[in-house]
Amino acid sequence: MNQADKPKLLIVEDDEGLQRQLRWAYDDYEVLVASDRASAIDMVRAAEPAVVTLDLGLPPDPDGVSEGFATLETILALKPDTKIVVATGHGARESALRAIASGAYDYYQKPVDIDQLGLIVRRAFQLHGIEGENRRLEERVGDDRMILGTMITAAPEMLKVARTIERVANVDVSVMLLGASGTGKELLAKGLHAASPRRERGFVAINCAAIPENLLEAELFGYEKGAFTGAVKMTEGKIELAEGGTLFLDEVGDIPLQLQVKLLRFLQERVIERIGGRKAIPVDTRIVCATHQNLEEMIRQGSFREDLYYRLAEIVVKIPTLAERHGDSILLAKHFLHKFAKEMNPLVKGFTPAALAAINSWPWPGNVRELENRMKRAVIMADAKLISAEDLDLEAGPERALPVNLKAAREETDRRVIRQALAKAEDNISSAAKLLGISRPTLYDLMKQYDLQPSLKA
Ligand SMILES: Nc1ncnc2c1ncn2[C@@H]1O[C@H](COP(=O)(O)OP(=O)(O)OP(=O)(O)O)[C@@H](O)[C@H]1O
Ligand SMILES: [Mg+2]
């Protein structure tokens, strides 16, 4: 075999005799040798060896392990898929285990048994090859599961939604997206815009729930200079800014009644007047709106205008909750793991089996947003290669151990139910208390007792 075609093995070892001995032992590989941290790192950068054998005792600390660990961590930060086999002194089991916890693949004890080390190294190469192949496959699979450019799903319920969005994108009808918090309403609205003939023009979003009632009108319709105190210069509203593009009215159920009338007029006549202005300005924009509220119920109660509803909802798209999308919680967890690990903690590689079970069985009241937040926090906090159920702040699956006693069991249930209620109420303490059938002060007390914080939007 040509030297260049051989898989690369880097030996990091400061003992020259041992270097020579090891170099001879590995005929199947292209062997590189480094005797300290700096040259080892240089070689990893330049040659990207699949497997590294690493002596933990390197100069300037040949009798300790500090240099070895620093080298281990730097290599894994540079090339997380490198398989590192560490060599420890006789009886140094503790450093060996610490190395594994830090991401080393395996360890062996000096004095070196060449045959035994040869086996470990060969298995490391095999595993590296399999993992690489897996990653390539997974990336391809990932592509297939990407819809509308940005959404990840493999669930038929969600693929159906995507197909509907793609179909209606081409026609200038108004679209209403109905879905619980965190189900991806905004992402779908953007996907719709990007799939529509208006994609070259602006996507303008306004969250009607986030803007105080008295400012919402100015925000939507704009105002002329001097229209009210503080109106120092003419300002275009969001509707006008969306000319040629798409206007996304988020949380449309929160528009106060008197403004609903004005919005309806715009939808009927397609012209607006800025506050304090007399000129009718024609605006050509595509309307997409979203809400997590039950508008039909609001219509019955008289807090949402039926005529406005029909203008906004020429097409209604119901977005399933994450729990209703079979298999998606795991798929999305993997997606977010790759994404956040790449950005923030490349050491993290996957999940423990208990974490996967917990992800699968958790009801995800805050949907994809909750999953994304938990994953981000877990990746930042994780101090091992695999994310655990605890990192995710989820209890392990059904096989989890029995609590020590009834009191502990009750506490555990209290915690879980309170967390779910908080998530469902989007951290609104009053609503959460109502859901739980207890008073607000009681909920506060319980949260204090269990050290629970509203955490969804963290
Ligand atoms: N299918 C998906 N694939 C990948 N990321 C997703 C998916 N669905 C949602 N997200 C991400 O989850 C987060 C929440 O999505 P989005 O803001 O679109 O939801 P929403 O329904 O508007 O939520 P809210 O009601 O809280 O406003 C975003 O960061 C979004 O990028
Ligand atoms: Mg939203």
Tab-separated table of C-alpha atoms and ligand atoms in Angstrom:
chain	number	residue	atom	x	y	z
A	1	MET	CA	0.000	0.000	0.000
A	2	ASN	CA	1.175	3.486	-0.801
A	3	GLN	CA	2.178	5.383	2.345
A	4	ALA	CA	-0.230	8.231	1.542
A	5	ASP	CA	-3.253	5.908	1.335
A	6	LYS	CA	-2.661	4.433	4.750
A	7	PRO	CA	-4.758	5.651	7.676
A	8	LYS	CA	-2.807	8.009	9.925
A	9	LEU	CA	-1.752	7.210	13.463
A	10	LEU	CA	-0.106	9.812	15.662
A	11	ILE	CA	2.063	8.622	18.548
A	12	VAL	CA	2.609	11.213	21.260
A	13	GLU	CA	5.431	9.885	23.427
A	14	ASP	CA	8.497	11.529	24.899
A	15	ASP	CA	10.566	8.366	25.438
A	16	GLU	CA	12.661	7.923	22.269
A	17	GLY	CA	13.193	4.233	22.761
A	18	LEU	CA	9.496	3.641	23.040
A	19	GLN	CA	8.838	5.892	20.045
A	20	ARG	CA	11.058	3.692	17.904
A	21	GLN	CA	9.511	0.496	19.177
A	22	LEU	CA	5.968	1.714	18.477
A	23	ARG	CA	6.835	3.079	15.064
A	24	TRP	CA	7.962	-0.386	13.961
A	25	ALA	CA	4.898	-2.083	15.330
A	26	TYR	CA	2.436	-0.304	13.076
A	27	ASP	CA	3.121	-1.251	9.523
A	28	ASP	CA	-0.469	-0.859	8.387
A	29	TYR	CA	-0.588	2.832	9.245
A	30	GLU	CA	1.211	5.983	8.303
A	31	VAL	CA	2.869	6.663	11.656
A	32	LEU	CA	3.564	10.208	12.844
A	33	VAL	CA	5.461	10.906	16.037
A	34	ALA	CA	5.373	13.889	18.401
A	35	SER	CA	7.142	14.232	21.723
A	36	ASP	CA	5.329	17.173	23.294
A	37	ARG	CA	2.026	19.003	23.307
A	38	ALA	CA	2.893	21.731	20.796
A	39	SER	CA	4.181	19.406	18.093
A	40	ALA	CA	1.279	17.007	18.684
A	41	ILE	CA	-1.234	19.798	18.122
A	42	ASP	CA	0.605	20.938	14.991
A	43	MET	CA	0.435	17.426	13.569
A	44	VAL	CA	-3.244	17.072	14.361
A	45	ARG	CA	-3.916	20.322	12.531
A	46	ALA	CA	-1.779	19.380	9.547
A	47	ALA	CA	-2.410	15.660	9.125
A	48	GLU	CA	-5.721	15.032	10.945
A	49	PRO	CA	-4.817	11.540	12.162
A	50	ALA	CA	-7.829	9.328	12.898
A	51	VAL	CA	-6.178	7.750	15.931
A	52	VAL	CA	-3.727	9.155	18.474
A	53	THR	CA	-1.888	7.281	21.209
A	54	LEU	CA	-1.077	9.725	23.950
A	55	ASP	CA	1.359	9.394	26.833
A	56	LEU	CA	-0.136	11.410	29.674
A	57	GLY	CA	3.295	12.183	31.150
A	58	LEU	CA	4.782	14.707	28.729
A	59	PRO	CA	7.434	17.402	29.268
A	60	PRO	CA	7.525	19.817	31.021
A	61	ASP	CA	5.540	17.594	33.437
A	62	PRO	CA	6.798	14.091	32.607
A	63	ASP	CA	5.858	12.685	36.015
A	64	GLY	CA	2.418	14.281	36.205
A	65	VAL	CA	-0.573	14.204	33.877
A	66	SER	CA	-1.279	17.914	33.323
A	67	GLU	CA	0.379	18.147	29.900
A	68	GLY	CA	-1.251	14.935	28.769
A	69	PHE	CA	-4.714	16.153	29.721
A	70	ALA	CA	-4.141	19.556	28.150
A	71	THR	CA	-3.109	17.789	24.925
A	72	LEU	CA	-6.143	15.503	25.068
A	73	GLU	CA	-8.540	18.401	25.484
A	74	THR	CA	-6.995	20.506	22.748
A	75	ILE	CA	-7.016	17.672	20.231
A	76	LEU	CA	-10.663	16.883	20.951
A	77	ALA	CA	-11.595	20.527	20.697
A	78	LEU	CA	-9.886	20.718	17.301
A	79	LYS	CA	-11.033	17.372	15.927
A	80	PRO	CA	-13.749	15.904	18.128
A	81	ASP	CA	-13.935	12.685	16.133
A	82	THR	CA	-10.290	11.766	16.811
A	83	LYS	CA	-9.932	8.477	18.688
A	84	ILE	CA	-7.394	9.003	21.450
A	85	VAL	CA	-5.855	6.101	23.355
A	86	VAL	CA	-4.051	7.298	26.481
A	87	ALA	CA	-1.103	5.593	28.146
A	88	THR	CA	-0.912	5.800	31.905
A	89	GLY	CA	1.730	4.763	34.401
A	90	HIS	CA	1.327	1.529	36.273
A	91	GLY	CA	-1.684	1.551	38.582
A	92	ALA	CA	-2.901	4.990	37.525
A	93	ARG	CA	-6.458	3.854	37.080
A	94	GLU	CA	-7.848	7.151	38.254
A	95	SER	CA	-6.218	9.173	35.459
A	96	ALA	CA	-7.340	6.534	32.975
A	97	LEU	CA	-10.968	6.930	34.009
A	98	ARG	CA	-10.672	10.683	34.057
A	99	ALA	CA	-9.301	10.548	30.510
A	100	ILE	CA	-12.265	8.469	29.340
A	101	ALA	CA	-14.663	10.909	30.968
A	102	SER	CA	-12.891	13.717	29.096
A	103	GLY	CA	-13.515	12.028	25.786
A	104	ALA	CA	-10.577	9.641	25.315
A	105	TYR	CA	-11.526	6.473	23.458
A	106	ASP	CA	-9.579	3.961	25.525
A	107	TYR	CA	-6.456	3.571	27.666
A	108	TYR	CA	-3.636	1.130	28.278
A	109	GLN	CA	-1.138	0.754	31.055
A	110	LYS	CA	2.596	0.951	30.714
A	111	PRO	CA	4.781	-0.988	30.267
A	112	VAL	CA	3.433	-1.367	26.760
A	113	ASP	CA	2.273	-4.723	25.470
A	114	ILE	CA	2.571	-4.137	21.726
A	115	ASP	CA	0.049	-6.818	20.739
A	116	GLN	CA	-2.550	-5.618	23.143
A	117	LEU	CA	-2.070	-1.990	22.132
A	118	GLY	CA	-2.189	-3.060	18.488
A	119	LEU	CA	-5.684	-4.470	19.045
A	120	ILE	CA	-6.926	-1.337	20.767
A	121	VAL	CA	-5.550	0.835	17.974
A	122	ARG	CA	-7.094	-1.322	15.262
A	123	ARG	CA	-10.506	-1.163	16.908
A	124	ALA	CA	-10.146	2.614	17.245
A	125	PHE	CA	-9.539	2.895	13.490
A	126	GLN	CA	-12.533	0.693	12.751
A	127	LEU	CA	-14.784	2.746	14.998
A	128	HIS	CA	-13.538	5.986	13.477
A	129	GLY	CA	-14.414	4.642	10.035
A	130	ILE	CA	-17.889	3.530	11.079
A	131	GLU	CA	-18.638	6.813	12.798
A	132	GLY	CA	-17.538	8.776	9.746
A	133	GLU	CA	-19.788	6.683	7.534
A	134	ASN	CA	-22.682	7.162	9.967
A	135	ARG	CA	-22.207	10.884	9.995
A	136	ARG	CA	-22.234	11.048	6.219
A	137	LEU	CA	-25.422	8.993	6.146
A	138	GLU	CA	-27.022	11.070	8.854
A	139	GLU	CA	-26.221	14.297	7.057
A	140	ARG	CA	-27.942	12.918	3.975
A	141	VAL	CA	-30.919	11.789	6.017
A	142	GLY	CA	-30.968	15.238	7.620
A	143	ASP	CA	-31.372	16.809	4.179
A	144	ASP	CA	-34.337	14.618	3.365
A	145	ARG	CA	-35.989	15.643	6.580
A	146	MET	CA	-35.602	19.331	6.013
A	147	ILE	CA	-38.774	20.947	4.711
A	148	LEU	CA	-39.380	24.492	3.537
A	149	GLY	CA	-35.660	25.108	3.828
A	150	THR	CA	-35.485	25.208	7.623
A	151	MET	CA	-37.928	22.879	9.329
A	152	ILE	CA	-36.873	19.491	10.585
A	153	THR	CA	-39.468	16.748	10.654
A	154	ALA	CA	-40.126	13.189	9.602
A	155	ALA	CA	-43.682	13.083	10.906
A	156	PRO	CA	-46.471	12.613	8.339
A	157	GLU	CA	-48.663	15.117	10.250
A	158	MET	CA	-46.048	17.817	9.794
A	159	LEU	CA	-45.097	16.874	6.241
A	160	LYS	CA	-48.732	17.370	5.340
A	161	VAL	CA	-48.614	20.874	6.822
A	162	ALA	CA	-45.500	21.644	4.789
A	163	ARG	CA	-47.111	20.451	1.590
A	164	THR	CA	-50.125	22.684	2.232
A	165	ILE	CA	-47.863	25.678	2.876
A	166	GLU	CA	-45.893	25.029	-0.293
A	167	ARG	CA	-49.073	24.778	-2.306
A	168	VAL	CA	-50.682	27.960	-0.989
A	169	ALA	CA	-47.431	29.940	-1.121
A	170	ASN	CA	-47.942	30.654	-4.814
A	171	VAL	CA	-51.421	32.085	-4.454
A	172	ASP	CA	-52.017	35.419	-2.745
A	173	VAL	CA	-54.579	34.121	-0.252
A	174	SER	CA	-54.401	35.025	3.439
A	175	VAL	CA	-53.148	32.203	5.648
A	176	MET	CA	-53.831	31.667	9.328
A	177	LEU	CA	-51.455	29.434	11.266
A	178	LEU	CA	-52.967	27.876	14.377
A	179	GLY	CA	-50.671	26.196	16.824
A	180	ALA	CA	-49.635	26.046	20.454
A	181	SER	CA	-46.686	28.027	21.683
A	182	GLY	CA	-43.362	26.920	20.250
A	183	THR	CA	-44.766	24.747	17.448
A	184	GLY	CA	-42.974	26.731	14.752
A	185	LYS	CA	-45.600	29.240	13.599
A	186	GLU	CA	-43.094	31.938	12.823
A	187	LEU	CA	-40.734	29.534	11.111
A	188	LEU	CA	-43.593	28.321	8.898
A	189	ALA	CA	-44.632	31.885	8.106
A	190	LYS	CA	-41.083	32.632	6.977
A	191	GLY	CA	-41.010	29.394	4.993
A	192	LEU	CA	-44.231	30.380	3.275
A	193	HIS	CA	-42.808	33.771	2.355
A	194	ALA	CA	-39.590	32.203	1.058
A	195	ALA	CA	-41.593	29.793	-1.108
A	196	SER	CA	-43.804	32.559	-2.510
A	197	PRO	CA	-43.272	34.848	-5.525
A	198	ARG	CA	-42.782	37.675	-3.011
A	199	ARG	CA	-39.593	36.154	-1.636
A	200	GLU	CA	-37.357	38.927	-3.008
A	201	ARG	CA	-39.259	41.543	-1.005
A	202	GLY	CA	-39.532	41.998	2.745
A	203	PHE	CA	-40.963	39.676	5.392
A	204	VAL	CA	-42.269	42.035	8.055
A	205	ALA	CA	-43.366	40.550	11.378
A	206	ILE	CA	-45.282	42.211	14.162
A	207	ASN	CA	-46.140	40.547	17.437
A	208	CYS	CA	-49.500	41.977	18.398
A	209	ALA	CA	-49.273	40.571	21.925
A	210	ALA	CA	-45.902	42.129	22.678
A	211	ILE	CA	-46.851	45.713	21.868
A	212	PRO	CA	-48.938	47.760	24.322
A	213	GLU	CA	-52.450	48.398	22.994
A	214	ASN	CA	-52.012	52.137	22.748
A	215	LEU	CA	-48.889	51.798	20.580
A	216	LEU	CA	-50.117	49.014	18.325
A	217	GLU	CA	-52.060	51.276	16.004
A	218	ALA	CA	-49.042	53.527	15.353
A	219	GLU	CA	-46.868	50.462	14.897
A	220	LEU	CA	-49.230	48.988	12.287
A	221	PHE	CA	-50.372	52.075	10.421
A	222	GLY	CA	-47.578	54.588	10.996
A	223	TYR	CA	-48.113	58.284	11.683
A	224	GLU	CA	-47.516	61.734	10.297
A	225	LYS	CA	-45.270	64.248	11.984
A	226	GLY	CA	-47.157	65.982	14.799
A	227	ALA	CA	-49.983	63.427	14.883
A	228	PHE	CA	-49.563	63.134	18.649
A	229	THR	CA	-47.128	64.255	21.313
A	230	GLY	CA	-43.826	62.603	20.548
A	231	ALA	CA	-44.557	62.117	16.828
A	232	VAL	CA	-41.475	64.102	15.828
A	233	LYS	CA	-41.204	62.784	12.306
A	234	MET	CA	-43.304	60.901	9.795
A	235	THR	CA	-42.989	57.169	10.453
A	236	GLU	CA	-44.181	54.344	8.236
A	237	GLY	CA	-46.080	51.513	9.873
A	238	LYS	CA	-45.392	47.802	9.503
A	239	ILE	CA	-48.171	47.400	6.937
A	240	GLU	CA	-46.589	49.997	4.664
A	241	LEU	CA	-43.132	48.508	5.215
A	242	ALA	CA	-44.410	45.163	3.959
A	243	GLU	CA	-45.230	46.639	0.511
A	244	GLY	CA	-44.553	44.002	-2.127
A	245	GLY	CA	-43.714	41.411	0.503
A	246	THR	CA	-45.408	39.526	3.346
A	247	LEU	CA	-46.878	40.920	6.555
A	248	PHE	CA	-46.853	38.453	9.443
A	249	LEU	CA	-49.367	39.335	12.150
A	250	ASP	CA	-48.244	37.221	15.079
A	251	GLU	CA	-50.687	36.632	17.956
A	252	VAL	CA	-53.427	38.247	15.928
A	253	GLY	CA	-55.959	37.264	18.610
A	254	ASP	CA	-54.480	39.977	20.815
A	255	ILE	CA	-55.511	42.885	18.584
A	256	PRO	CA	-58.005	45.019	20.508
A	257	LEU	CA	-61.499	45.282	19.047
A	258	GLN	CA	-61.305	48.902	17.993
A	259	LEU	CA	-58.145	48.220	16.020
A	260	GLN	CA	-59.712	45.119	14.500
A	261	VAL	CA	-62.135	47.453	12.731
A	262	LYS	CA	-59.297	49.450	11.233
A	263	LEU	CA	-57.421	46.334	10.156
A	264	LEU	CA	-60.559	44.968	8.542
A	265	ARG	CA	-60.924	48.150	6.538
A	266	PHE	CA	-57.378	47.767	5.251
A	267	LEU	CA	-58.024	44.163	4.264
A	268	GLN	CA	-61.146	45.143	2.358
A	269	GLU	CA	-59.841	48.215	0.603
A	270	ARG	CA	-56.091	47.580	0.573
A	271	VAL	CA	-55.340	51.178	1.454
A	272	ILE	CA	-54.174	52.658	4.744
A	273	GLU	CA	-54.106	56.091	6.294
A	274	ARG	CA	-51.290	56.946	8.663
A	275	ILE	CA	-52.391	58.340	12.029
A	276	GLY	CA	-52.863	62.088	11.605
A	277	GLY	CA	-52.765	61.757	7.830
A	278	ARG	CA	-55.467	62.240	5.252
A	279	LYS	CA	-53.881	60.557	2.272
A	280	ALA	CA	-55.029	57.060	1.341
A	281	ILE	CA	-51.929	54.971	0.645
A	282	PRO	CA	-52.400	51.781	-1.348
A	283	VAL	CA	-50.419	48.803	-0.004
A	284	ASP	CA	-49.938	45.490	-1.771
A	285	THR	CA	-48.942	42.891	0.783
A	286	ARG	CA	-49.595	39.230	1.526
A	287	ILE	CA	-51.135	38.616	4.942
A	288	VAL	CA	-50.082	35.666	7.078
A	289	CYS	CA	-51.192	35.550	10.686
A	290	ALA	CA	-50.808	33.240	13.651
A	291	THR	CA	-52.301	32.691	17.046
A	292	HIS	CA	-52.280	30.152	19.830
A	293	GLN	CA	-55.732	31.320	20.942
A	294	ASN	CA	-59.066	29.765	20.137
A	295	LEU	CA	-60.477	32.430	17.810
A	296	GLU	CA	-63.780	30.672	17.309
A	297	GLU	CA	-64.349	30.825	21.038
A	298	MET	CA	-63.308	34.494	21.042
A	299	ILE	CA	-65.802	35.181	18.256
A	300	ARG	CA	-68.530	33.568	20.330
A	301	GLN	CA	-67.588	35.743	23.277
A	302	GLY	CA	-67.501	38.842	21.122
A	303	SER	CA	-63.812	39.625	21.563
A	304	PHE	CA	-62.840	38.851	17.965
A	305	ARG	CA	-64.708	40.049	14.888
A	306	GLU	CA	-66.061	37.302	12.721
A	307	ASP	CA	-65.767	39.347	9.503
A	308	LEU	CA	-62.074	39.974	10.240
A	309	TYR	CA	-61.565	36.291	10.938
A	310	TYR	CA	-62.815	35.330	7.477
A	311	ARG	CA	-60.561	37.894	5.810
A	312	LEU	CA	-57.524	36.617	7.684
A	313	ALA	CA	-58.312	32.946	7.413
A	314	GLU	CA	-58.896	32.194	3.748
A	315	ILE	CA	-56.686	29.188	4.397
A	316	VAL	CA	-56.326	27.791	7.936
A	317	VAL	CA	-53.360	25.593	8.737
A	318	LYS	CA	-53.377	23.700	12.026
A	319	ILE	CA	-49.891	22.896	13.296
A	320	PRO	CA	-49.623	19.715	15.381
A	321	THR	CA	-47.943	19.859	18.782
A	322	LEU	CA	-44.548	18.219	19.115
A	323	ALA	CA	-46.122	15.370	21.080
A	324	GLU	CA	-48.384	14.678	18.117
A	325	ARG	CA	-45.450	14.354	15.703
A	326	HIS	CA	-44.329	10.810	15.992
A	327	GLY	CA	-40.557	10.418	16.404
A	328	ASP	CA	-39.825	14.097	15.917
A	329	SER	CA	-38.681	14.825	19.471
A	330	ILE	CA	-35.668	12.536	19.038
A	331	LEU	CA	-34.979	13.775	15.520
A	332	LEU	CA	-35.093	17.405	16.649
A	333	ALA	CA	-33.043	16.697	19.776
A	334	LYS	CA	-30.299	15.267	17.549
A	335	HIS	CA	-30.565	18.243	15.237
A	336	PHE	CA	-30.184	20.722	18.097
A	337	LEU	CA	-27.379	18.658	19.649
A	338	HIS	CA	-25.328	18.892	16.440
A	339	LYS	CA	-26.107	22.557	16.062
A	340	PHE	CA	-25.303	23.648	19.615
A	341	ALA	CA	-22.342	21.278	20.027
A	342	LYS	CA	-20.776	22.805	16.939
A	343	GLU	CA	-21.310	26.313	18.248
A	344	MET	CA	-20.587	25.871	21.936
A	345	ASN	CA	-19.244	22.531	23.144
A	346	PRO	CA	-17.766	20.222	20.498
A	347	LEU	CA	-16.986	17.566	23.121
A	348	VAL	CA	-20.650	16.626	23.293
A	349	LYS	CA	-21.393	13.722	20.980
A	350	GLY	CA	-24.731	12.171	21.786
A	351	PHE	CA	-27.216	11.035	24.406
A	352	THR	CA	-27.229	8.400	27.102
A	353	PRO	CA	-29.947	5.769	26.564
A	354	ALA	CA	-31.822	7.150	29.589
A	355	ALA	CA	-31.766	10.629	28.068
A	356	LEU	CA	-33.210	9.310	24.803
A	357	ALA	CA	-35.960	7.514	26.718
A	358	ALA	CA	-36.733	10.686	28.654
A	359	ILE	CA	-36.857	12.812	25.489
A	360	ASN	CA	-39.201	10.305	23.939
A	361	SER	CA	-41.632	10.183	26.835
A	362	TRP	CA	-41.639	13.842	27.919
A	363	PRO	CA	-44.894	15.576	26.879
A	364	TRP	CA	-43.106	18.762	25.638
A	365	PRO	CA	-45.770	21.274	26.683
A	366	GLY	CA	-43.574	24.083	25.317
A	367	ASN	CA	-43.075	22.178	22.042
A	368	VAL	CA	-40.024	22.762	19.832
A	369	ARG	CA	-39.082	25.938	21.660
A	370	GLU	CA	-38.872	24.034	24.962
A	371	LEU	CA	-36.833	21.279	23.320
A	372	GLU	CA	-34.483	23.816	21.781
A	373	ASN	CA	-33.996	25.614	25.120
A	374	ARG	CA	-33.407	22.426	27.077
A	375	MET	CA	-30.913	21.218	24.492
A	376	LYS	CA	-29.021	24.474	24.492
A	377	ARG	CA	-28.726	24.464	28.265
A	378	ALA	CA	-27.748	20.785	28.334
A	379	VAL	CA	-25.014	21.219	25.727
A	380	ILE	CA	-23.571	24.156	27.641
A	381	MET	CA	-23.735	22.346	30.988
A	382	ALA	CA	-22.633	18.875	29.859
A	383	ASP	CA	-19.244	17.817	31.178
A	384	ALA	CA	-19.161	14.452	29.434
A	385	LYS	CA	-19.486	13.239	25.863
A	386	LEU	CA	-23.050	12.096	26.326
A	387	ILE	CA	-25.958	14.269	27.413
A	388	SER	CA	-27.817	12.735	30.326
A	389	ALA	CA	-31.434	13.055	31.384
A	390	GLU	CA	-30.229	15.199	34.280
A	391	ASP	CA	-28.434	17.570	31.892
A	392	LEU	CA	-31.806	18.032	30.205
A	393	ASP	CA	-33.495	18.428	33.544
A	394	LEU	CA	-35.801	15.560	32.607
A	395	GLU	CA	-36.480	12.541	34.690
A	396	ALA	CA	-35.275	9.321	33.163
A	397	GLY	CA	-37.774	7.057	31.432
A	398	PRO	CA	-40.088	4.488	33.028
A	399	GLU	CA	-37.217	2.313	34.222
A	400	ARG	CA	-36.047	4.977	36.656
A	401	ALA	CA	-35.413	3.858	40.191
A	402	LEU	CA	-38.165	4.022	42.776
A	403	PRO	CA	-38.017	7.097	44.995
A	404	VAL	CA	-36.711	6.324	48.481
A	405	ASN	CA	-40.036	6.888	50.191
A	406	LEU	CA	-43.529	8.245	49.730
A	407	LYS	CA	-42.553	11.774	50.672
A	408	ALA	CA	-39.846	11.827	48.029
A	409	ALA	CA	-42.281	10.417	45.497
A	410	ARG	CA	-44.806	13.145	46.254
A	411	GLU	CA	-42.169	15.812	45.957
A	412	GLU	CA	-41.054	14.420	42.647
A	413	THR	CA	-44.606	14.500	41.313
A	414	ASP	CA	-45.167	18.020	42.659
A	415	ARG	CA	-42.059	19.239	40.905
A	416	ARG	CA	-42.969	17.652	37.631
A	417	VAL	CA	-46.547	18.889	37.623
A	418	ILE	CA	-45.524	22.413	38.609
A	419	ARG	CA	-42.919	22.503	35.877
A	420	GLN	CA	-45.481	21.327	33.337
A	421	ALA	CA	-48.024	23.900	34.458
A	422	LEU	CA	-45.440	26.686	34.266
A	423	ALA	CA	-44.447	25.580	30.807
A	424	LYS	CA	-48.046	25.370	29.684
A	425	ALA	CA	-48.804	28.804	31.112
A	426	GLU	CA	-45.671	30.188	29.484
A	427	ASP	CA	-44.289	31.094	32.894
A	428	ASN	CA	-47.305	33.158	33.831
A	429	ILE	CA	-47.623	32.385	37.555
A	430	SER	CA	-51.300	33.302	37.838
A	431	SER	CA	-52.318	31.089	34.932
A	432	ALA	CA	-50.120	28.258	36.180
A	433	ALA	CA	-51.732	28.498	39.614
A	434	LYS	CA	-55.143	28.381	37.974
A	435	LEU	CA	-54.175	25.281	35.986
A	436	LEU	CA	-53.050	23.617	39.207
A	437	GLY	CA	-56.147	24.664	41.121
A	438	ILE	CA	-54.136	26.436	43.818
A	439	SER	CA	-53.695	30.064	44.766
A	440	ARG	CA	-50.920	32.215	43.438
A	441	PRO	CA	-49.192	32.584	46.848
A	442	THR	CA	-49.348	28.811	47.336
A	443	LEU	CA	-47.661	28.282	43.997
A	444	TYR	CA	-44.992	30.816	44.901
A	445	ASP	CA	-44.377	28.999	48.182
A	446	LEU	CA	-44.100	25.631	46.447
A	447	MET	CA	-41.737	27.024	43.840
A	448	LYS	CA	-39.575	28.423	46.595
A	449	GLN	CA	-39.680	25.180	48.538
A	450	TYR	CA	-38.617	23.147	45.502
A	451	ASP	CA	-36.286	25.804	44.174
A	452	LEU	CA	-38.138	25.925	40.861
A	453	GLN	CA	-37.737	28.880	38.549
A	454	PRO	CA	-39.880	29.792	35.608
A	455	SER	CA	-37.468	28.471	33.019
A	456	LEU	CA	-39.103	28.080	29.662
A	457	LYS	CA	-37.834	31.260	28.122
A	458	ALA	CA	-34.442	31.033	29.796
B	1	LIG	N1	-39.575	21.799	12.849
B	1	LIG	C1	-38.606	22.583	13.319
B	1	LIG	N2	-37.319	22.350	12.986
B	1	LIG	C2	-36.333	23.102	13.485
B	1	LIG	N3	-36.506	24.130	14.321
B	1	LIG	C3	-37.762	24.424	14.682
B	1	LIG	C4	-38.874	23.674	14.208
B	1	LIG	N4	-39.998	24.197	14.737
B	1	LIG	C5	-39.613	25.206	15.504
B	1	LIG	N5	-38.281	25.372	15.496
B	1	LIG	C6	-37.513	26.351	16.280
B	1	LIG	O1	-38.172	26.441	17.531
B	1	LIG	C7	-38.288	27.786	17.969
B	1	LIG	C8	-39.741	28.173	18.090
B	1	LIG	O2	-40.318	28.268	16.796
B	1	LIG	P1	-41.254	29.502	16.389
B	1	LIG	O3	-40.776	30.772	16.989
B	1	LIG	O4	-41.432	29.461	14.923
B	1	LIG	O5	-42.571	28.996	17.122
B	1	LIG	P2	-43.894	29.762	17.461
B	1	LIG	O6	-44.992	28.802	17.233
B	1	LIG	O7	-43.921	31.066	16.724
B	1	LIG	O8	-43.677	29.962	19.011
B	1	LIG	P3	-44.323	31.066	20.017
B	1	LIG	O9	-45.761	30.698	20.152
B	1	LIG	O10	-43.538	30.826	21.266
B	1	LIG	O11	-44.113	32.397	19.378
B	1	LIG	C9	-37.529	28.615	16.956
B	1	LIG	O12	-36.207	28.806	17.404
B	1	LIG	C10	-37.549	27.754	15.701
B	1	LIG	O13	-36.433	28.022	14.900
B	2	MG	MG	-44.022	33.005	17.526
